[in-house]
Coordinates of C-alpha atoms in Angstrom, one line a residue:
X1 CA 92.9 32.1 51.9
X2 CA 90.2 29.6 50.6
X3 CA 93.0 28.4 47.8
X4 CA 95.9 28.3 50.7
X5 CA 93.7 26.2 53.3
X6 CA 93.2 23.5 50.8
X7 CA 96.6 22.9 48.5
X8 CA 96.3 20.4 45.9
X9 CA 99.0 18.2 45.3
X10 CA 100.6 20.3 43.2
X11 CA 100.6 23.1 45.4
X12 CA 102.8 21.3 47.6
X13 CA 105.7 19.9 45.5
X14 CA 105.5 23.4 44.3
X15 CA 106.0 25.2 47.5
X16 CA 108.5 22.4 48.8
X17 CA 110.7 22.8 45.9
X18 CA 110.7 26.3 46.1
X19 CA 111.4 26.3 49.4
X20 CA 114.5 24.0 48.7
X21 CA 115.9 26.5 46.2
X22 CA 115.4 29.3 48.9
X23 CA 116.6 27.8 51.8
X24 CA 120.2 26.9 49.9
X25 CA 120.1 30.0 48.3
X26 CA 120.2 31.5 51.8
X27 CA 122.7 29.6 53.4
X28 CA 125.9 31.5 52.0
X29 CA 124.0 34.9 53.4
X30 CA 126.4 36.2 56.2
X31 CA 126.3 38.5 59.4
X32 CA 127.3 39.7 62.3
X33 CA 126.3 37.4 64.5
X34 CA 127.3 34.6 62.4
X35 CA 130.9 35.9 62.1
X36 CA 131.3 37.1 65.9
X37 CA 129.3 33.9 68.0
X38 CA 128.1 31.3 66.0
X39 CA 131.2 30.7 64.0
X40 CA 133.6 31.2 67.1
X41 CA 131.1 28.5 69.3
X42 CA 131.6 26.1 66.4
X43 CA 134.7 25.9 66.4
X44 CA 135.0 25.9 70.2
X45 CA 132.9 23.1 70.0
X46 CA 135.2 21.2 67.4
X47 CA 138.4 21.8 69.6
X48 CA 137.3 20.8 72.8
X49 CA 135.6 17.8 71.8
X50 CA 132.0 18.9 71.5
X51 CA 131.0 17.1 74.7
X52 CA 133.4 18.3 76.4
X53 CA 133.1 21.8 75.7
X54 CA 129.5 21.6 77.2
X55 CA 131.3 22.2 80.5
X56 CA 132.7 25.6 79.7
X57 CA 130.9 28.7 79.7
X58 CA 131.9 29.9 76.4
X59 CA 128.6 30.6 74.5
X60 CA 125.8 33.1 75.4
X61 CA 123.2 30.8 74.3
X62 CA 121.7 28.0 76.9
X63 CA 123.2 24.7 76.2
X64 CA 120.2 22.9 74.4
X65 CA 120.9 25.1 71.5
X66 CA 124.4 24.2 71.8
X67 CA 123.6 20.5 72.0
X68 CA 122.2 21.2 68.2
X69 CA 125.0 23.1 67.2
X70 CA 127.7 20.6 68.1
X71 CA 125.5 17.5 66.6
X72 CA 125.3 19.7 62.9
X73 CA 128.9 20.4 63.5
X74 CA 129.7 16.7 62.7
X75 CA 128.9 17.6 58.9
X76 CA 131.0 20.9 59.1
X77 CA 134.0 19.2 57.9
X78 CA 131.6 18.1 54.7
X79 CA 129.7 21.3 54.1
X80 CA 131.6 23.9 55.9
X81 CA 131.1 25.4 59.5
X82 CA 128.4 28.1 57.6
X83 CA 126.3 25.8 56.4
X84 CA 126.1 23.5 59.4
X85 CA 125.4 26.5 61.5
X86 CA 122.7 26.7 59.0
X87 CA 121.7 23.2 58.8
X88 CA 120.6 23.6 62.2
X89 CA 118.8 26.8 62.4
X90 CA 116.7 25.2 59.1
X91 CA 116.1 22.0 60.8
X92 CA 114.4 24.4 63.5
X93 CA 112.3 26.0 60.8
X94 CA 111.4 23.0 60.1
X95 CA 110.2 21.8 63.1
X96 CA 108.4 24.9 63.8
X97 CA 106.6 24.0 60.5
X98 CA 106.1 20.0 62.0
X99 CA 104.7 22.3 65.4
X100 CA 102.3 24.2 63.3
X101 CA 100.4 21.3 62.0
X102 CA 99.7 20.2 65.5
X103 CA 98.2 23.7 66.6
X104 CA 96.0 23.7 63.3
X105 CA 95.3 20.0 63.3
X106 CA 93.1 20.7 66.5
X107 CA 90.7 22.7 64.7
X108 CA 91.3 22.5 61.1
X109 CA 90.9 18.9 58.7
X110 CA 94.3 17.3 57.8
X111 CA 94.2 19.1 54.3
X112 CA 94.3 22.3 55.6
X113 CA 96.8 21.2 58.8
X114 CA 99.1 21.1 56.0
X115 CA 98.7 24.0 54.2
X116 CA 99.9 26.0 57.1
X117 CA 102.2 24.1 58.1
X118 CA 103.9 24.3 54.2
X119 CA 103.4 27.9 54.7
X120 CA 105.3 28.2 57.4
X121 CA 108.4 27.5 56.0
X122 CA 107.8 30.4 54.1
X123 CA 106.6 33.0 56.4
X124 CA 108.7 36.1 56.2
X125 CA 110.5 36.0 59.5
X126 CA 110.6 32.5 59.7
X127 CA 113.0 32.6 56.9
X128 CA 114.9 35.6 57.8
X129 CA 115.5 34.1 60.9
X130 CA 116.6 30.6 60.3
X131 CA 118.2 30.2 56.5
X132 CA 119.2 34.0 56.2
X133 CA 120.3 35.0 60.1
X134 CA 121.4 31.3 61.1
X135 CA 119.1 32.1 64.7
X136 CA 117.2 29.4 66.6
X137 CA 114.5 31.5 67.8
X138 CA 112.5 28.3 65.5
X139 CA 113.0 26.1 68.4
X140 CA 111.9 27.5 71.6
X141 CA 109.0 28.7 69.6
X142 CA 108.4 25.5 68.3
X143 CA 107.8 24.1 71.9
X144 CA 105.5 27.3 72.9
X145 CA 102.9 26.6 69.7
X146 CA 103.4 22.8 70.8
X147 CA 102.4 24.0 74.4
X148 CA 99.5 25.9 72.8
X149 CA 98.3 22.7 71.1
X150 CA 98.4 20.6 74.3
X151 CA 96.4 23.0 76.2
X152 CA 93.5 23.0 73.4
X153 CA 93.5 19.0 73.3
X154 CA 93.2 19.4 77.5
X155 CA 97.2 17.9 78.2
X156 CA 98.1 20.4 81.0
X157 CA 100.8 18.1 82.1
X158 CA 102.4 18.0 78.1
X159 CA 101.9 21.6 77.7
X160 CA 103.3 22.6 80.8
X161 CA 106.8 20.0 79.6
X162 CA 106.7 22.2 76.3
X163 CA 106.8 25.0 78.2
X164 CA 109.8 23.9 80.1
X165 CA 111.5 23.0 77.1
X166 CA 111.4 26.3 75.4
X167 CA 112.4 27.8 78.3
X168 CA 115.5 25.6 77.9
X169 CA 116.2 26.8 74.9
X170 CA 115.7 30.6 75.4
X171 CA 114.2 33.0 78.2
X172 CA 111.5 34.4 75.7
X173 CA 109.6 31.7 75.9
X174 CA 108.4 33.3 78.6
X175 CA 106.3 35.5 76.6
X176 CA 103.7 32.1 76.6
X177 CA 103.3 33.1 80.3
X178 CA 99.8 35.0 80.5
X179 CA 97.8 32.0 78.0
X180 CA 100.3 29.4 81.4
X181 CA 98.4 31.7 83.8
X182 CA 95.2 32.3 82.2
X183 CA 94.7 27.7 81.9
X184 CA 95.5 27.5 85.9
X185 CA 93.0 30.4 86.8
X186 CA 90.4 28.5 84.8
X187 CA 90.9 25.1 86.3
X188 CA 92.1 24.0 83.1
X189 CA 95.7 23.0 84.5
X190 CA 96.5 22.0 87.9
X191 CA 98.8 24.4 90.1
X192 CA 101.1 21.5 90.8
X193 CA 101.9 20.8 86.8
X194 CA 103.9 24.5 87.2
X195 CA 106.4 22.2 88.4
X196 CA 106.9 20.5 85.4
X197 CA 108.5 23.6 83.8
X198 CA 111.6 23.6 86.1
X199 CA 111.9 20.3 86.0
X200 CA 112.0 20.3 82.2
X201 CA 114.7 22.4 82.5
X202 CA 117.1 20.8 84.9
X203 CA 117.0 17.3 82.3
X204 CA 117.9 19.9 79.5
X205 CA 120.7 21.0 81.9
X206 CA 121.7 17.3 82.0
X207 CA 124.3 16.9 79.8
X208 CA 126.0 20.1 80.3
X209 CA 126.6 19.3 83.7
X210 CA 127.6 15.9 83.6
X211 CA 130.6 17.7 81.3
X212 CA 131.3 20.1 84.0
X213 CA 129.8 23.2 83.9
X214 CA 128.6 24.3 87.4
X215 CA 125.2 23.6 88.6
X216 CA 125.0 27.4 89.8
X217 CA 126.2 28.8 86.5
X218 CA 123.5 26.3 85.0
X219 CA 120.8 27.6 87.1
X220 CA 121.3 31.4 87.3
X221 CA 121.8 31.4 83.3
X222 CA 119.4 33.9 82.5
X223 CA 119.7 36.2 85.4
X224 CA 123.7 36.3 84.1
X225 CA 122.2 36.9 80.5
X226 CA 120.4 40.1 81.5
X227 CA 123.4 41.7 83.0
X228 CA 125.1 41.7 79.6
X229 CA 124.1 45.2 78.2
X230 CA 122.6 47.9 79.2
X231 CA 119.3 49.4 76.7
X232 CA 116.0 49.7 77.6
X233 CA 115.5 48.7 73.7
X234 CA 117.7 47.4 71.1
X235 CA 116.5 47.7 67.8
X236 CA 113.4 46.0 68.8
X237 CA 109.8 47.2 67.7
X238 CA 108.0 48.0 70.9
X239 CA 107.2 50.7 73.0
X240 CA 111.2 51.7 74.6
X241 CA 111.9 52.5 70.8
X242 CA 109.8 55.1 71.1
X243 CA 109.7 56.5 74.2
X244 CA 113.2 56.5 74.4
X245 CA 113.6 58.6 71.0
X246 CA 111.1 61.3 73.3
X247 CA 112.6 61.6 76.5
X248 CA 115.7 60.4 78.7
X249 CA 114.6 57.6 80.8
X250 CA 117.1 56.2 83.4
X251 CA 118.1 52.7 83.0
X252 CA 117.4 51.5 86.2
X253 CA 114.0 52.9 85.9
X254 CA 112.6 51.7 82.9
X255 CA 113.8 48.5 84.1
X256 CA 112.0 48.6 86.9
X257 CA 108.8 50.0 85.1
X258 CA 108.8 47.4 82.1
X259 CA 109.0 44.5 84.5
X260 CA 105.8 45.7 86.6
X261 CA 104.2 46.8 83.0
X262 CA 104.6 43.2 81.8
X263 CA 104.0 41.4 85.4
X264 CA 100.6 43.5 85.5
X265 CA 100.2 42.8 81.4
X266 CA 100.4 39.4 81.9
X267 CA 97.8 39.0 84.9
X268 CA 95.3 41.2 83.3
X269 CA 95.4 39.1 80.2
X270 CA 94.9 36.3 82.2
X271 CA 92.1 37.1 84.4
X272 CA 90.5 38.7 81.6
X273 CA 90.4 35.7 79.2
X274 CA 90.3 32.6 81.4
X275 CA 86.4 32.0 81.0
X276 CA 86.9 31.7 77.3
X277 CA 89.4 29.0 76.9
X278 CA 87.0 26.3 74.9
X279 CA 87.8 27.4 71.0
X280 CA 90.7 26.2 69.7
X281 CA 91.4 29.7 68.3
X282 CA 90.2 32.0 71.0
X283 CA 93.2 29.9 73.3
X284 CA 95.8 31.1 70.3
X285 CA 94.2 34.5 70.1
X286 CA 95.0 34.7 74.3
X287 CA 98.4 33.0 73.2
X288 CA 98.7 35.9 70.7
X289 CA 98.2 38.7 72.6
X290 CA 100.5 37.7 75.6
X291 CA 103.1 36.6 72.5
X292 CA 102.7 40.7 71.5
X293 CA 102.2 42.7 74.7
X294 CA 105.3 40.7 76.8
X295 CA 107.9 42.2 75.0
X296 CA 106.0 45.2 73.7
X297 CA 106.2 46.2 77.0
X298 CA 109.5 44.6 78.6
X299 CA 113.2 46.4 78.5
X300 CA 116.3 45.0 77.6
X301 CA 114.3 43.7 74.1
X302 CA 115.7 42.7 70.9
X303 CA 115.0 42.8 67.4
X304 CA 113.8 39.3 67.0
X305 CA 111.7 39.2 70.2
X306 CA 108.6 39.1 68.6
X307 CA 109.5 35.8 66.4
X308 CA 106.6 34.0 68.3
X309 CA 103.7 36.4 67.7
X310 CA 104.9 36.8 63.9
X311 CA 103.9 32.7 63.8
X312 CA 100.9 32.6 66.2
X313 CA 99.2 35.6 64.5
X314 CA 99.7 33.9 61.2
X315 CA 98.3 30.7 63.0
X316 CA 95.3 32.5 63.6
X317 CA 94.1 33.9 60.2
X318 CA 94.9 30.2 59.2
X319 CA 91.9 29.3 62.1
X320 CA 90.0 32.7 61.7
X321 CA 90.8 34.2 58.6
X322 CA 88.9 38.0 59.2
X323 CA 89.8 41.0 57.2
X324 CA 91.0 42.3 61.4
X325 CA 93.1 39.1 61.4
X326 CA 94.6 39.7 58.2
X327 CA 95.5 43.2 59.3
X328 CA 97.0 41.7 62.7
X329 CA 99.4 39.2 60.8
X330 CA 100.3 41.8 58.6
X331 CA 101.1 44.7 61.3
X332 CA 102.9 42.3 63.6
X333 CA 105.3 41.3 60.5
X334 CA 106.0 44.1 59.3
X335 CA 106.6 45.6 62.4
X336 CA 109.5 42.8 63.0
X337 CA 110.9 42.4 59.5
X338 CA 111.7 46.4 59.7
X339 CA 112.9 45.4 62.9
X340 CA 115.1 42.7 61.4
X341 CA 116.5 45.1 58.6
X342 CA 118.2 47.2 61.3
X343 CA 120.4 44.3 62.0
X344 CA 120.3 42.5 58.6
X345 CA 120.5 45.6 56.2
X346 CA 121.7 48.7 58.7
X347 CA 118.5 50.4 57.7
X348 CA 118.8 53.4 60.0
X349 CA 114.9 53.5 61.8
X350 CA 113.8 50.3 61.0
X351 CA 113.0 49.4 64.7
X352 CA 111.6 52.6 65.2
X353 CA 109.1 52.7 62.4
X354 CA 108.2 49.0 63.4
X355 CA 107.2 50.0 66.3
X356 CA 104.2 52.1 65.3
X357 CA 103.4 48.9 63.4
X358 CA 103.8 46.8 65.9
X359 CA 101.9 49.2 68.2
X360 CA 98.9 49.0 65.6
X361 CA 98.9 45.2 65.8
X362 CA 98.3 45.5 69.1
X363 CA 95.5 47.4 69.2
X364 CA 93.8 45.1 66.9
X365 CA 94.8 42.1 68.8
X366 CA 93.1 43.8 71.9
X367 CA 90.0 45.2 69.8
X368 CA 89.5 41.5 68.9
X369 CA 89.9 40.3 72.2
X370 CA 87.2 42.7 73.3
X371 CA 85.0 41.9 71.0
X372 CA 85.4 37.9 70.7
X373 CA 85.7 37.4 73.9
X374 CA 83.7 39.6 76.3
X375 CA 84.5 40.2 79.7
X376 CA 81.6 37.9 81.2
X377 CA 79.8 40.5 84.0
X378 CA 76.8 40.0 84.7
X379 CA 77.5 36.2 84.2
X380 CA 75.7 34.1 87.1
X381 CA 77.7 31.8 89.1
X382 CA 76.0 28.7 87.8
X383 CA 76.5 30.1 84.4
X384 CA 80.3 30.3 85.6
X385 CA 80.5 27.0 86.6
X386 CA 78.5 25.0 83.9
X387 CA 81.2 26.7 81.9
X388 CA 84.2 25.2 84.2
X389 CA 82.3 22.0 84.5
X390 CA 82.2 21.7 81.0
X391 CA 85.9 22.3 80.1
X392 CA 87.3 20.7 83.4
X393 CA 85.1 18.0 85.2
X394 CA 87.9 17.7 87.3
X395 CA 88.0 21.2 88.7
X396 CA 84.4 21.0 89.8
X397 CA 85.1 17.8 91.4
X398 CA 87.9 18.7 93.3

């Protein structure tokens, strides 16, 4: 770790070029979801006229993705329509990398900024993700770790924009929600800025109107989204895997009981951890364990669900780097890449052998919570609010 928070020179034309080689060595990779959607939207998107096709309701995915697609469709008739679905989805990873330098910048010198961030573009799911599954999970991610950064260098009002925008991009960006809540119960972000998330949104719905599509259809995207299929858990490493390999749970039940799980999840986390918001990594260990315990606990999951904890837990070994944060990086990865293999490699019980993992990386994400950040009783009220006064002057103020 001492070697890979410091790279020399070297170290980086190394990793880039390597990087290069892998990235194009991935691009000819297909599946399933290449072949059946992204392929199919491509060429929707060339035959109606790119703009033009943002007005129809042919694509699963929220248009901001789709805004991507159809720019890196322009060099389709160059490269192919593979490798400029590709071309996007590594532009994302890329990004993401650009987005991890700004979280470790707050805390970390510029050297070391940049180590992670080169590492990044290396991180197991990252690449399985972009450059070998052609997914954009990379961007809405981006924007949450952007979110987390804002919050640490006290932009409520930024954060609360980057929030918006990965929301744009895909509903799990919702899995930033309990760090959202735990900032506003610690007077570290106004109630009002909440309103800068839906507003983020409708600009990102711009376009797609102006071609066409319904505001309505625009608006009640995700709720549409959710009525596509019907499992508690598909091939996604959390707790349905398993309970549903033990007993028979009704759908409409274990709906209902994964939403009020995760609702209640993310309000503990939040109350429990808003007095400890100062440290630049303690705000992406909260950001971690709401990035794991959202969708550990949520139906209707998929494999790739846990894209954002795999980056913020490697995030924080890069600002912590314990032997219990080594283990938590590693758990949480695992735990999706055996997730991934269902999809990518039909490996029969991936998802349900990544869930222990992923289970495991849990517990050590809440054991260090516990023990880095105690629960604060017996704290006074003027020990309360030199704390508050001394994150948010504002908060005492008003």
């Amino acid at each position: 770790m001492a070697r890979a928070r410091a790279f020399r020179d070297r170290d980086f034309v190394a990793l880039l070029i390597g990087t290069a080689l892998l990235y194009v060595a991935c691009v000819p990779l297909m599946n399933g979801d290449v072949r059946n959607y992204l392929i199919p939207w491509t060429h929707y998107l060339l035959d109606h006229g790119r703009f033009a096709a943002f007005g129809d309701n042919f694509s699963e995915y929220a248009p901001p993705y789709l805004y991507l697609l159809a720019l890196g469709s322009w060099t389709a008739p160059v490269i192919g329509v593979v490798p400029a679905i590709k071309l996007v989805s590594i532009v994302g990873t890329i990004v993401l990398s650009v987005a991890m330098y700004a979280l470790l910048a707050t805390r970390l010198t510029r050297r070391q900024a940049l180590s992670g961030a080169a590492l990044t573009l290396i991180a197991p799911t990252a690449v399985a993700n972009g450059p070998v599954w052609g997914q954009c999970d990379a961007l809405y991610t981006s924007c949450a770790i952007l979110a987390v950064a804002a919050f640490i260098r006290q932009r409520p009002a930024l954060a609360m924009m980057a929030v918006g925008a990965a929301l744009s991009f895909k509903l799990q960006g919702i899995f930033i929600a309990p760090l959202v809540l735990a900032m506003l119960l610690a007077g570290r972000a106004r109630w009002w800025t909440l309103a800068i998330i839906p507003a983020t949104y409708v600009v990102a719905m711009l376009p797609a109107w102006l071609a066409g599509r319904p505001a309505i259809d625009l608006a009640l995207l995700y709720l549409r989204q959710g009525h596509h299929y019907h499992d508690l858990a598909r091939s996604v490493p959390n707790v349905w895997q398993i309970l549903r390999a033990l007993v028979t749970i009704p759908y409409p039940v274990g709906v209902a009981i994964g939403l009020l799980a995760a609702a209640g999840a993310t309000i503990a986390v939040a109350w429990r951890t808003r007095r400890h918001l100062l440290q630049p990594e303690d705000v992406v260990l909260v950001a971690l364990l709401g990035a794991i315990v959202v969708p550990y606990l949520l139906p209707k999951m998929h494999n790739r669900y846990f894209f954002m904890a795999d980056l913020l837990a490697g995030a924080y070994v890069f600002l912590r780097p314990t032997t219990r944060a080594f283990w938590i990086v590693r758990l949480v990865t695992i735990g999706s890449l055996l997730s991934y293999a269902t999809f990518l490699l039909h490996l029969t019980g991936g998802a349900f052998v990544g869930a222990f993992a992923m289970t495991a990386g849990l517990v050590l994400t809440w054991r260090e919570v516990r023990e880095r950040l105690p629960d604060g009783r017996g704290v006074t009220p003027l020990a309360e609010a030199a704390h508050f006064k001394g994150s948010c002057p504002q908060f005492i103020k008003e």
